[in-house]
GROMACS .gro file of N, CA and C in nm:
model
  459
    1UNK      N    1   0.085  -0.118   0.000
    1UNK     CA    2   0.000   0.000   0.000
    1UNK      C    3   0.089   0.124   0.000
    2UNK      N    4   0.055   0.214  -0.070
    2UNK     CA    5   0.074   0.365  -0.102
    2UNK      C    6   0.112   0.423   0.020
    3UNK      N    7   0.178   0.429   0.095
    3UNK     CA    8   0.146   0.554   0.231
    3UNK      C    9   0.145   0.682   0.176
    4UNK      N   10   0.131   0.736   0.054
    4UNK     CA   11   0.183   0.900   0.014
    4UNK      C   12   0.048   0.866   0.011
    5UNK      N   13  -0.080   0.784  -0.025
    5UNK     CA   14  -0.195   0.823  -0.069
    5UNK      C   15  -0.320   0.745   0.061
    6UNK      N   16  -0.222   0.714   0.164
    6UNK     CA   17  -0.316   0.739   0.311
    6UNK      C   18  -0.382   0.864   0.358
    7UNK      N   19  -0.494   0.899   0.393
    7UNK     CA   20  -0.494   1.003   0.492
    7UNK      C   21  -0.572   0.954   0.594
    8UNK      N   22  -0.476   1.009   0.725
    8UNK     CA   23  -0.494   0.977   0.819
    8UNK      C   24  -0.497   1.118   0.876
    9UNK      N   25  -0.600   1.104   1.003
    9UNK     CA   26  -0.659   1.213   1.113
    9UNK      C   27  -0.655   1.191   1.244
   10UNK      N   28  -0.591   1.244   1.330
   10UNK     CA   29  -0.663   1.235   1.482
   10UNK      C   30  -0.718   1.376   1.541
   11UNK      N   31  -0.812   1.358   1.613
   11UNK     CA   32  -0.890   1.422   1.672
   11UNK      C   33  -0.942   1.443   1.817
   12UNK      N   34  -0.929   1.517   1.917
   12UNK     CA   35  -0.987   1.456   2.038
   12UNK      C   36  -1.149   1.541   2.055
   13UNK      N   37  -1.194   1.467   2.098
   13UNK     CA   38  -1.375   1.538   2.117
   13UNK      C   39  -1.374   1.532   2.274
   14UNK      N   40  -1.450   1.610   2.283
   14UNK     CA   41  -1.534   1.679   2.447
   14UNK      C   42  -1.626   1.561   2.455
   15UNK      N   43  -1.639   1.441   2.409
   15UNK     CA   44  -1.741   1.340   2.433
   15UNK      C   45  -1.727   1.235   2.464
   16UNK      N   46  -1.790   1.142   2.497
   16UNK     CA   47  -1.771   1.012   2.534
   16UNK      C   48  -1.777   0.955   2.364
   17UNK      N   49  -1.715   0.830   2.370
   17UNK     CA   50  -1.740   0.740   2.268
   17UNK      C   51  -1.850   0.706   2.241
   18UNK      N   52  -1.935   0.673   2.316
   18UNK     CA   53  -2.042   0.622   2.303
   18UNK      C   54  -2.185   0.736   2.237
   19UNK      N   55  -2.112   0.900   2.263
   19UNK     CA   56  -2.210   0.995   2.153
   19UNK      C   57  -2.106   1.010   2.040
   20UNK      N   58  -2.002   0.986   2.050
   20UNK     CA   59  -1.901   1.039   1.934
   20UNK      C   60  -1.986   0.926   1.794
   21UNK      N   61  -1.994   0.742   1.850
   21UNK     CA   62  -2.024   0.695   1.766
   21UNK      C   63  -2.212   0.712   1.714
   22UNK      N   64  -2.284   0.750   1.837
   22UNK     CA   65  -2.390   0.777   1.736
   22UNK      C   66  -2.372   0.893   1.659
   23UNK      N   67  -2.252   0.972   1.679
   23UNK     CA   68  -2.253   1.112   1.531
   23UNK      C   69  -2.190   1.066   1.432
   24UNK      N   70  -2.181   0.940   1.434
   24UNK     CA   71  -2.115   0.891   1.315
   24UNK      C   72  -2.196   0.752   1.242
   25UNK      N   73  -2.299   0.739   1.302
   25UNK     CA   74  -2.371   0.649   1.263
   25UNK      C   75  -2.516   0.656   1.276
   26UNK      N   76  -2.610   0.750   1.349
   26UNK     CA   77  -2.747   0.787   1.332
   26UNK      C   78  -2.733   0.882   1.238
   27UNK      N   79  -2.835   0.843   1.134
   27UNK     CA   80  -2.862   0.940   1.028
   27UNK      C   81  -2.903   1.099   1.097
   28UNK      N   82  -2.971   1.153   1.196
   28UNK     CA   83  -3.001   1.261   1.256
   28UNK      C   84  -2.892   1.352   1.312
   29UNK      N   85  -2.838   1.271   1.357
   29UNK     CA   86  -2.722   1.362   1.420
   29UNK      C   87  -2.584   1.333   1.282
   30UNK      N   88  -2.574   1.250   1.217
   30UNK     CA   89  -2.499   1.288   1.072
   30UNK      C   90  -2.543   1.431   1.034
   31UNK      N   91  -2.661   1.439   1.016
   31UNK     CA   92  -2.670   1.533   0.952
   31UNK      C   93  -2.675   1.705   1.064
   32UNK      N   94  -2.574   1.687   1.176
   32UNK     CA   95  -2.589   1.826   1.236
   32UNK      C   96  -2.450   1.875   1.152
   33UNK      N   97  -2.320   1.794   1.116
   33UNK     CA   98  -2.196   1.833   1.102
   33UNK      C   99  -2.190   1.765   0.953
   34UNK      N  100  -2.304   1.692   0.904
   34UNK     CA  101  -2.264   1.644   0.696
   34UNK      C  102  -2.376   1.645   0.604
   35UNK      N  103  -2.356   1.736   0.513
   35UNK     CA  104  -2.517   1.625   0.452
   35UNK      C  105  -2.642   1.697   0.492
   36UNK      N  106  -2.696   1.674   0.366
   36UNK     CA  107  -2.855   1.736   0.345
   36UNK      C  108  -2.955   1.622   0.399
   37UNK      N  109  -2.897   1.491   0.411
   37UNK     CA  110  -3.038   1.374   0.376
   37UNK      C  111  -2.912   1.259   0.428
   38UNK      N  112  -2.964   1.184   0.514
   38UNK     CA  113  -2.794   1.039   0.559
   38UNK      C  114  -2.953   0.921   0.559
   39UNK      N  115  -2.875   0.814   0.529
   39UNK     CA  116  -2.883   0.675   0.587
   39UNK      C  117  -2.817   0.580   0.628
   40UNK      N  118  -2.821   0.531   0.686
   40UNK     CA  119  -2.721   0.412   0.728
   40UNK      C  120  -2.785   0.313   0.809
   41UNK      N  121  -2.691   0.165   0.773
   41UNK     CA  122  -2.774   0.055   0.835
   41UNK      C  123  -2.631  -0.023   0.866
   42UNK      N  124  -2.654  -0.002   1.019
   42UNK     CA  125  -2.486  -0.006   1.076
   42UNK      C  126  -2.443  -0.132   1.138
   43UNK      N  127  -2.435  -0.232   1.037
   43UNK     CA  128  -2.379  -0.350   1.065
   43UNK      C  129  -2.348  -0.415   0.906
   44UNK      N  130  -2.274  -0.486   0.952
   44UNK     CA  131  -2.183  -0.532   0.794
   44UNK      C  132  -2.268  -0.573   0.706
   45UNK      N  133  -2.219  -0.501   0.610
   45UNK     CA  134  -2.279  -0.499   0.450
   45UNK      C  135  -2.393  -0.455   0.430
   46UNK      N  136  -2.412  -0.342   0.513
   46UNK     CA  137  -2.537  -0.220   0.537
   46UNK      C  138  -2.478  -0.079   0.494
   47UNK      N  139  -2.590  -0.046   0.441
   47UNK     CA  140  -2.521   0.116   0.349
   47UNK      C  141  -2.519   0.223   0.426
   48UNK      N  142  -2.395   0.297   0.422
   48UNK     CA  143  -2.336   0.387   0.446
   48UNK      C  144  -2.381   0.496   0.336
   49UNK      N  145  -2.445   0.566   0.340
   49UNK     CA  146  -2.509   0.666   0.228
   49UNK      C  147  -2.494   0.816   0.292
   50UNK      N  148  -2.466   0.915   0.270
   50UNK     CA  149  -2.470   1.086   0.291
   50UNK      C  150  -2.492   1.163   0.141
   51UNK      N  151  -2.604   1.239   0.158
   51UNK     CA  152  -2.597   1.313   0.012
   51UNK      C  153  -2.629   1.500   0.048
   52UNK      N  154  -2.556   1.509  -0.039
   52UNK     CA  155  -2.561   1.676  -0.097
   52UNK      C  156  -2.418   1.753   0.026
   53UNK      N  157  -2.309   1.621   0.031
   53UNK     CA  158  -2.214   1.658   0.105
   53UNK      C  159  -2.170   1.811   0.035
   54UNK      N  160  -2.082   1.868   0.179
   54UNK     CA  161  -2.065   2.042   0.139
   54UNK      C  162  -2.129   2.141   0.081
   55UNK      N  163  -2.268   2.075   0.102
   55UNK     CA  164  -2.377   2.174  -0.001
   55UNK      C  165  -2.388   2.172  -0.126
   56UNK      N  166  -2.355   2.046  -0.157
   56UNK     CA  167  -2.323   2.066  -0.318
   56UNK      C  168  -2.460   1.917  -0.382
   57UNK      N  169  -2.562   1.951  -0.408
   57UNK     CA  170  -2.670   1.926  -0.468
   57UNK      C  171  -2.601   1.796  -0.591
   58UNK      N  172  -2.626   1.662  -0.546
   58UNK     CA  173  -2.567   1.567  -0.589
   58UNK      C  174  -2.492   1.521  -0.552
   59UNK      N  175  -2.375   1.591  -0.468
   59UNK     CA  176  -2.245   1.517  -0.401
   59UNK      C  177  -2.292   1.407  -0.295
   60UNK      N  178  -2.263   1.284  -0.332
   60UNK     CA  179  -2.322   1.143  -0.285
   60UNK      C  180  -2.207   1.079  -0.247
   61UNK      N  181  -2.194   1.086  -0.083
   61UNK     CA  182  -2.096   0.943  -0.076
   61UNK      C  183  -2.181   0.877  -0.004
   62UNK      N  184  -2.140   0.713  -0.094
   62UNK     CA  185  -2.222   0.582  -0.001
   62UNK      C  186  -2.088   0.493  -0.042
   63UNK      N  187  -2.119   0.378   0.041
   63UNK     CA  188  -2.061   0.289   0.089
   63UNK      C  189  -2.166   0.174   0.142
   64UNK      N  190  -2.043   0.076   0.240
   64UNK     CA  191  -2.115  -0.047   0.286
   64UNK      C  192  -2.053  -0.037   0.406
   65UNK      N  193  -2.089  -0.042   0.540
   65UNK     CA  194  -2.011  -0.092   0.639
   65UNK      C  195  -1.956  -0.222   0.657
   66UNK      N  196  -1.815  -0.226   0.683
   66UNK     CA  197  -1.780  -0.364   0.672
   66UNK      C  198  -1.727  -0.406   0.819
   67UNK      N  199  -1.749  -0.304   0.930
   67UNK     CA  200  -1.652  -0.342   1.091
   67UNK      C  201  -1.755  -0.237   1.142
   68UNK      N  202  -1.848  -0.315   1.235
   68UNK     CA  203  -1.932  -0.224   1.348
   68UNK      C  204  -1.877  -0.334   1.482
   69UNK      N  205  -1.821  -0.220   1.550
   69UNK     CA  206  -1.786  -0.273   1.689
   69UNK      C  207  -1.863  -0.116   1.814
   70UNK      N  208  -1.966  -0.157   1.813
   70UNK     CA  209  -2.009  -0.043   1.897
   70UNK      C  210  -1.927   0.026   2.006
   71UNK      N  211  -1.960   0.152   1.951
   71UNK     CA  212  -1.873   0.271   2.052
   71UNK      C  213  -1.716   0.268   2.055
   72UNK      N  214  -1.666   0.201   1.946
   72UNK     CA  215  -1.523   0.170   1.956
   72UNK      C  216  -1.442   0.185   1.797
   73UNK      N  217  -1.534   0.121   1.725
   73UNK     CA  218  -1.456   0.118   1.559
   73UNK      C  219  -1.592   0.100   1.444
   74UNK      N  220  -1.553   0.159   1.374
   74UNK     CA  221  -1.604   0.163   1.264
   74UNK      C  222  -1.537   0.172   1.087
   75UNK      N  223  -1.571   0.081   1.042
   75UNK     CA  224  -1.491   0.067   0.913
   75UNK      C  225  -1.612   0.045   0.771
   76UNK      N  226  -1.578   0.122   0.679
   76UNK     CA  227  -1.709   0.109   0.585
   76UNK      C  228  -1.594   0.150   0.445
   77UNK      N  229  -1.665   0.086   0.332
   77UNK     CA  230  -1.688   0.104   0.198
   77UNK      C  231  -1.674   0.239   0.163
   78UNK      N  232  -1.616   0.355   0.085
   78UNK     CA  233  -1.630   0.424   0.059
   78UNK      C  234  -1.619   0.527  -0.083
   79UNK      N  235  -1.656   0.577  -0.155
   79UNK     CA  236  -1.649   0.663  -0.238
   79UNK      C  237  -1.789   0.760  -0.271
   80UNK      N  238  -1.794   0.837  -0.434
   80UNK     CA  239  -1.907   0.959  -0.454
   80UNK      C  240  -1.956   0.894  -0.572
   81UNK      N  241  -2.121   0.885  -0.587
   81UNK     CA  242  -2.175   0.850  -0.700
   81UNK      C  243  -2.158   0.932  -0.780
   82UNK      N  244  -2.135   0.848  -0.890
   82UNK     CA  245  -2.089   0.951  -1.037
   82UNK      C  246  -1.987   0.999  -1.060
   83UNK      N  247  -1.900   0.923  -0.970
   83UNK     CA  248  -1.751   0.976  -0.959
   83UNK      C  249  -1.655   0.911  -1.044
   84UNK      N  250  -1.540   0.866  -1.156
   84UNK     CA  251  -1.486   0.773  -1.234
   84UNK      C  252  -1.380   0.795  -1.134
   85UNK      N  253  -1.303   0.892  -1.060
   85UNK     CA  254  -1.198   0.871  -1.003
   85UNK      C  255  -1.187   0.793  -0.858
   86UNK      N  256  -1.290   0.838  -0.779
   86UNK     CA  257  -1.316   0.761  -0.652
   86UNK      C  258  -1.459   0.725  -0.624
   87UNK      N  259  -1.493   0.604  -0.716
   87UNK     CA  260  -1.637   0.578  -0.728
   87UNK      C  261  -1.665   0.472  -0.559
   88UNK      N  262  -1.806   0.488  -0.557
   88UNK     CA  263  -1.834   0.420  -0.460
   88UNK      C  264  -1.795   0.247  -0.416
   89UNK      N  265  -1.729   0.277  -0.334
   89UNK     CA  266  -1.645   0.082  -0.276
   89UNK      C  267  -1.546   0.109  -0.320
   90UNK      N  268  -1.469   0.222  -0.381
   90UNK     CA  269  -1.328   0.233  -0.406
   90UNK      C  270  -1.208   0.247  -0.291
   91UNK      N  271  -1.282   0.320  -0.183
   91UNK     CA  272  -1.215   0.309  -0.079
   91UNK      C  273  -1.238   0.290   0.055
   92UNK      N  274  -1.140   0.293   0.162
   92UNK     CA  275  -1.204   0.210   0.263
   92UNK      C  276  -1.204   0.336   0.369
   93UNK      N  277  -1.269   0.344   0.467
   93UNK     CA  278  -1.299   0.468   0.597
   93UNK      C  279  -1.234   0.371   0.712
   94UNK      N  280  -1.210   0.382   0.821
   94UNK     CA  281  -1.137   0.300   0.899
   94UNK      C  282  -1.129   0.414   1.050
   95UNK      N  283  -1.263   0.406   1.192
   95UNK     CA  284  -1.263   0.527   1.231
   95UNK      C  285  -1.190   0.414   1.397
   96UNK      N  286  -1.142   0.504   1.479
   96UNK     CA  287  -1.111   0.434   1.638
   96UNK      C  288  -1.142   0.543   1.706
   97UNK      N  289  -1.240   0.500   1.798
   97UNK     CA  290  -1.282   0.569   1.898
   97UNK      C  291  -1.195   0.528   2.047
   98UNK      N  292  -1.086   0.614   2.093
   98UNK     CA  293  -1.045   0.570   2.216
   98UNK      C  294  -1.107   0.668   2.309
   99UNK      N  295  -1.151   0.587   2.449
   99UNK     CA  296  -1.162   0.649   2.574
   99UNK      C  297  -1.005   0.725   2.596
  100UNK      N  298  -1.002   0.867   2.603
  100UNK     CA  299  -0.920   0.911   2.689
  100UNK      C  300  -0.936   1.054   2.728
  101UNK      N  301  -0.876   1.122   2.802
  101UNK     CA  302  -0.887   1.245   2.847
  101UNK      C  303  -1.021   1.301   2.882
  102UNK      N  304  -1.102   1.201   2.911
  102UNK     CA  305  -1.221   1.290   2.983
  102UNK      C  306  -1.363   1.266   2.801
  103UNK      N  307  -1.251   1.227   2.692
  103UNK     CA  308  -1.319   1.268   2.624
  103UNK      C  309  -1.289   1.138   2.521
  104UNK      N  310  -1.339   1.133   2.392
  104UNK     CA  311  -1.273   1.066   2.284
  104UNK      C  312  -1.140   1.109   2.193
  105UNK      N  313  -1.055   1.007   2.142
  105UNK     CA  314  -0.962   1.057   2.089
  105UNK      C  315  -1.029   0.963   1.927
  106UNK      N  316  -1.066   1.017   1.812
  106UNK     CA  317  -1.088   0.945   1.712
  106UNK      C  318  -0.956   0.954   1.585
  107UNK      N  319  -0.969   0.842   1.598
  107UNK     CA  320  -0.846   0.828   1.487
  107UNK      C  321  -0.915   0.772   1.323
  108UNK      N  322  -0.887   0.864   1.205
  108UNK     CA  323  -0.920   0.804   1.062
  108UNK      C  324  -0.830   0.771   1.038
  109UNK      N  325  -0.862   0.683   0.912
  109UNK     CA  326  -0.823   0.655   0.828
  109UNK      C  327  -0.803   0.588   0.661
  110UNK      N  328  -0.795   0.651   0.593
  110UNK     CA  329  -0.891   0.667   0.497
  110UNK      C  330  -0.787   0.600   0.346
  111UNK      N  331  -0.770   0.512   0.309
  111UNK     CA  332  -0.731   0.416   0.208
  111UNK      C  333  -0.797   0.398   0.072
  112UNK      N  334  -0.718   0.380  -0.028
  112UNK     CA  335  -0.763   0.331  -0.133
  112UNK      C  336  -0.858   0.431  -0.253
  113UNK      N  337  -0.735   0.575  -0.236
  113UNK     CA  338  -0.761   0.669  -0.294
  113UNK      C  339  -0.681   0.679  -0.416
  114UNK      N  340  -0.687   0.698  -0.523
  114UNK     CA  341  -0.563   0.674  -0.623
  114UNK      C  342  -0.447   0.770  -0.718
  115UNK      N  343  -0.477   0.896  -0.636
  115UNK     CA  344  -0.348   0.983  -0.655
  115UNK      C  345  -0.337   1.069  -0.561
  116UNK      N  346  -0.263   1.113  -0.577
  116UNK     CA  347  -0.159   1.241  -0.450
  116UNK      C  348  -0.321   1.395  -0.478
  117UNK      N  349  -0.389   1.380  -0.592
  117UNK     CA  350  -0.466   1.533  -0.587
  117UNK      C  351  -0.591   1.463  -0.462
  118UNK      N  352  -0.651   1.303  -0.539
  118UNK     CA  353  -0.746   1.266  -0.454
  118UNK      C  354  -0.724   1.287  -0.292
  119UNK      N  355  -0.605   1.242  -0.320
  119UNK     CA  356  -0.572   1.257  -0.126
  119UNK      C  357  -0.551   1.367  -0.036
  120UNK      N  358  -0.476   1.467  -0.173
  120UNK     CA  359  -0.493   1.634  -0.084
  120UNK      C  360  -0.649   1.623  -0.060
  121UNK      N  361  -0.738   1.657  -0.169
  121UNK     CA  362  -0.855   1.714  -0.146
  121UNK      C  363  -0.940   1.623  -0.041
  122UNK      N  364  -0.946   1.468  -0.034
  122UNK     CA  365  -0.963   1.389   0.055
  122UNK      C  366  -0.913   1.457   0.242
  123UNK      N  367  -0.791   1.515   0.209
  123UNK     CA  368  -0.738   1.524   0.374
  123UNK      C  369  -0.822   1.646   0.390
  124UNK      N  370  -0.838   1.758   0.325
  124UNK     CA  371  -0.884   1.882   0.334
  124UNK      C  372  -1.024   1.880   0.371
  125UNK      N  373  -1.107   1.779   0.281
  125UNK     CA  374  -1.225   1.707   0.376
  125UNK      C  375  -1.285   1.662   0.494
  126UNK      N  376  -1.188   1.589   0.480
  126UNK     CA  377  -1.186   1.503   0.645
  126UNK      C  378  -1.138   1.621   0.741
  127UNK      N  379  -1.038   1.675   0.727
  127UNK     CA  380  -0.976   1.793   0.827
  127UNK      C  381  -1.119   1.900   0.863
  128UNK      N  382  -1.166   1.915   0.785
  128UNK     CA  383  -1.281   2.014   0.782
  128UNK      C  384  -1.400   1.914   0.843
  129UNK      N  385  -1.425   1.826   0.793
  129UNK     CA  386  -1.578   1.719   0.819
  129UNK      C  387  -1.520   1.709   1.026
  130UNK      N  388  -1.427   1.637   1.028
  130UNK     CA  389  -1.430   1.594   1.148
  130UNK      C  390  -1.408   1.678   1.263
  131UNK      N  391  -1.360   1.834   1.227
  131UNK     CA  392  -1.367   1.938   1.339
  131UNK      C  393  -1.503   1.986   1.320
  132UNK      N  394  -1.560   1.946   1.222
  132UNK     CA  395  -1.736   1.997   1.294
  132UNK      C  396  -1.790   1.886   1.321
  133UNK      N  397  -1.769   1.765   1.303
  133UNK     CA  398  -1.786   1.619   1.379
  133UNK      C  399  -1.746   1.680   1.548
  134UNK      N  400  -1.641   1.710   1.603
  134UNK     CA  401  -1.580   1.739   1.752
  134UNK      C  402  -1.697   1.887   1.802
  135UNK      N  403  -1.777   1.953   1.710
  135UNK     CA  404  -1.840   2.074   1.782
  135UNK      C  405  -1.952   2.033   1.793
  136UNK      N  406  -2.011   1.908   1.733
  136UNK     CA  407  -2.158   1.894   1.718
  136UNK      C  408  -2.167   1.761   1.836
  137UNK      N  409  -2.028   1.686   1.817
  137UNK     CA  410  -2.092   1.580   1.915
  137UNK      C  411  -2.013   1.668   2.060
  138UNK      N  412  -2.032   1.738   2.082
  138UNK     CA  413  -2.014   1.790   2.208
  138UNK      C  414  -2.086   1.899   2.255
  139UNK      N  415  -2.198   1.910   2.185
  139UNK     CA  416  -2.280   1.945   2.196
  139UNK      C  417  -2.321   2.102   2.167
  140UNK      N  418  -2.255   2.138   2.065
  140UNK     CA  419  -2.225   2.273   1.978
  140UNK      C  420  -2.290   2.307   1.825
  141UNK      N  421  -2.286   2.352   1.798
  141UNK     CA  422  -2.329   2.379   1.611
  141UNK      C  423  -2.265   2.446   1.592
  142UNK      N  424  -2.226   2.358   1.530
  142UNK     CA  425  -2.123   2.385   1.355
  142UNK      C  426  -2.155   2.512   1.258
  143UNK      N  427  -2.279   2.517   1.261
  143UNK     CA  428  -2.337   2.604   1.196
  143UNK      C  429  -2.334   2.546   1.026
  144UNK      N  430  -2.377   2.679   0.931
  144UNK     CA  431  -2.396   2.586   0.780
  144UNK      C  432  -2.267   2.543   0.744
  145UNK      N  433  -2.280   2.448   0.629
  145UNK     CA  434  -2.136   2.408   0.607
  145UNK      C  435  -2.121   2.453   0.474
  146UNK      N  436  -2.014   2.528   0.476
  146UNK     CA  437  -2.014   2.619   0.351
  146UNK      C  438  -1.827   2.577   0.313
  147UNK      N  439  -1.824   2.447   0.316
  147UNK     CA  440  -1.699   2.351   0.255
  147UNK      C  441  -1.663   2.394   0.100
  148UNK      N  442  -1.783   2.365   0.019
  148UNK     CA  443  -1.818   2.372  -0.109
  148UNK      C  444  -1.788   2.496  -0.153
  149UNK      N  445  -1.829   2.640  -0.096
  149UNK     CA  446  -1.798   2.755  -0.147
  149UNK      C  447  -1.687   2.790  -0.095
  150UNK      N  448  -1.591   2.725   0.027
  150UNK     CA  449  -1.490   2.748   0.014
  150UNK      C  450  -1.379   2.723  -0.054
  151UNK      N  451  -1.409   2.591  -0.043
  151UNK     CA  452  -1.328   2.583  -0.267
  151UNK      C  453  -1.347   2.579  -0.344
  152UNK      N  454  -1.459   2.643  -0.344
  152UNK     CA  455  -1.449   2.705  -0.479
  152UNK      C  456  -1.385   2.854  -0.505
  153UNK      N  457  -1.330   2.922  -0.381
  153UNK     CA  458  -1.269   3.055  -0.371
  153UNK      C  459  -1.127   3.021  -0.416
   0.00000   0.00000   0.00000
């Protein structure tokens, strides 16, 4: 495997594991920090779906979950419908929820992207998705997510 085309994240949240993973797996609270519309059916080989990611009307990532270990790990299928470069099941999500500091420490990691641009714009994602992931599951708003018009500046 590539390590130039890993991206990997850590994060610590104000939360327990156990709300960190329902913001990462109830469609309701997905959608305080991603996404116009989520589903998910969170046990292996259940879809992982978010649409109109960054505000952008069509932007579809789904997947399959392939590792539900409640309140601890989560691993799913990943890519964007309609995408030829990182189509959906192209790559893999890979999340660890550790107990520490009062709070969660979540670790990504995100595989099976296939060049150095996918993976900038991939890290710039995740860097952005998962610090409003840490304000919402701790009980904050993010406010709108205006990802999309920021790069487009």
């Amino acid at each position: 495997m590539d390590e130039s085309l890993i991206v990997r994240r850590e994060t610590q949240i104000a939360a327990p594991p156990a709300t960190v993973f329902a913001f990462l797996t109830d469609p309701q609270k997905i959608l305080s920090w991603m996404g116009a519309e989520a589903e998910t059916q969170v046990h292996p080989g259940g879809l992982y779906l978010v649409k109109d990611v960054g505000g952008r009307p069509g932007r579809t990532a789904r997947g399959q979950f392939r590792e539900v270990v409640p309140v601890h790990r989560l691993a799913y299928s990943f890519g964007w419908d309609g995408d030829d470069a990182v189509p959906p099941g192209s790559g893999l999500v890979e999340i660890d929820l550790i107990d520490r500091d009062g709070g969660t420490l979540v670790r990504m990691t995100h595989t099976g992207l296939p060049n150095a641009e996918q993976c900038a714009n991939h890290a710039k994602g995740w860097a952005h998705y998962l610090g409003r992931l840490g304000v919402a599951a701790a009980g904050g708003d993010p406010g709108v997510d205006d990802f999309a018009r920021r790069l487009a500046v």
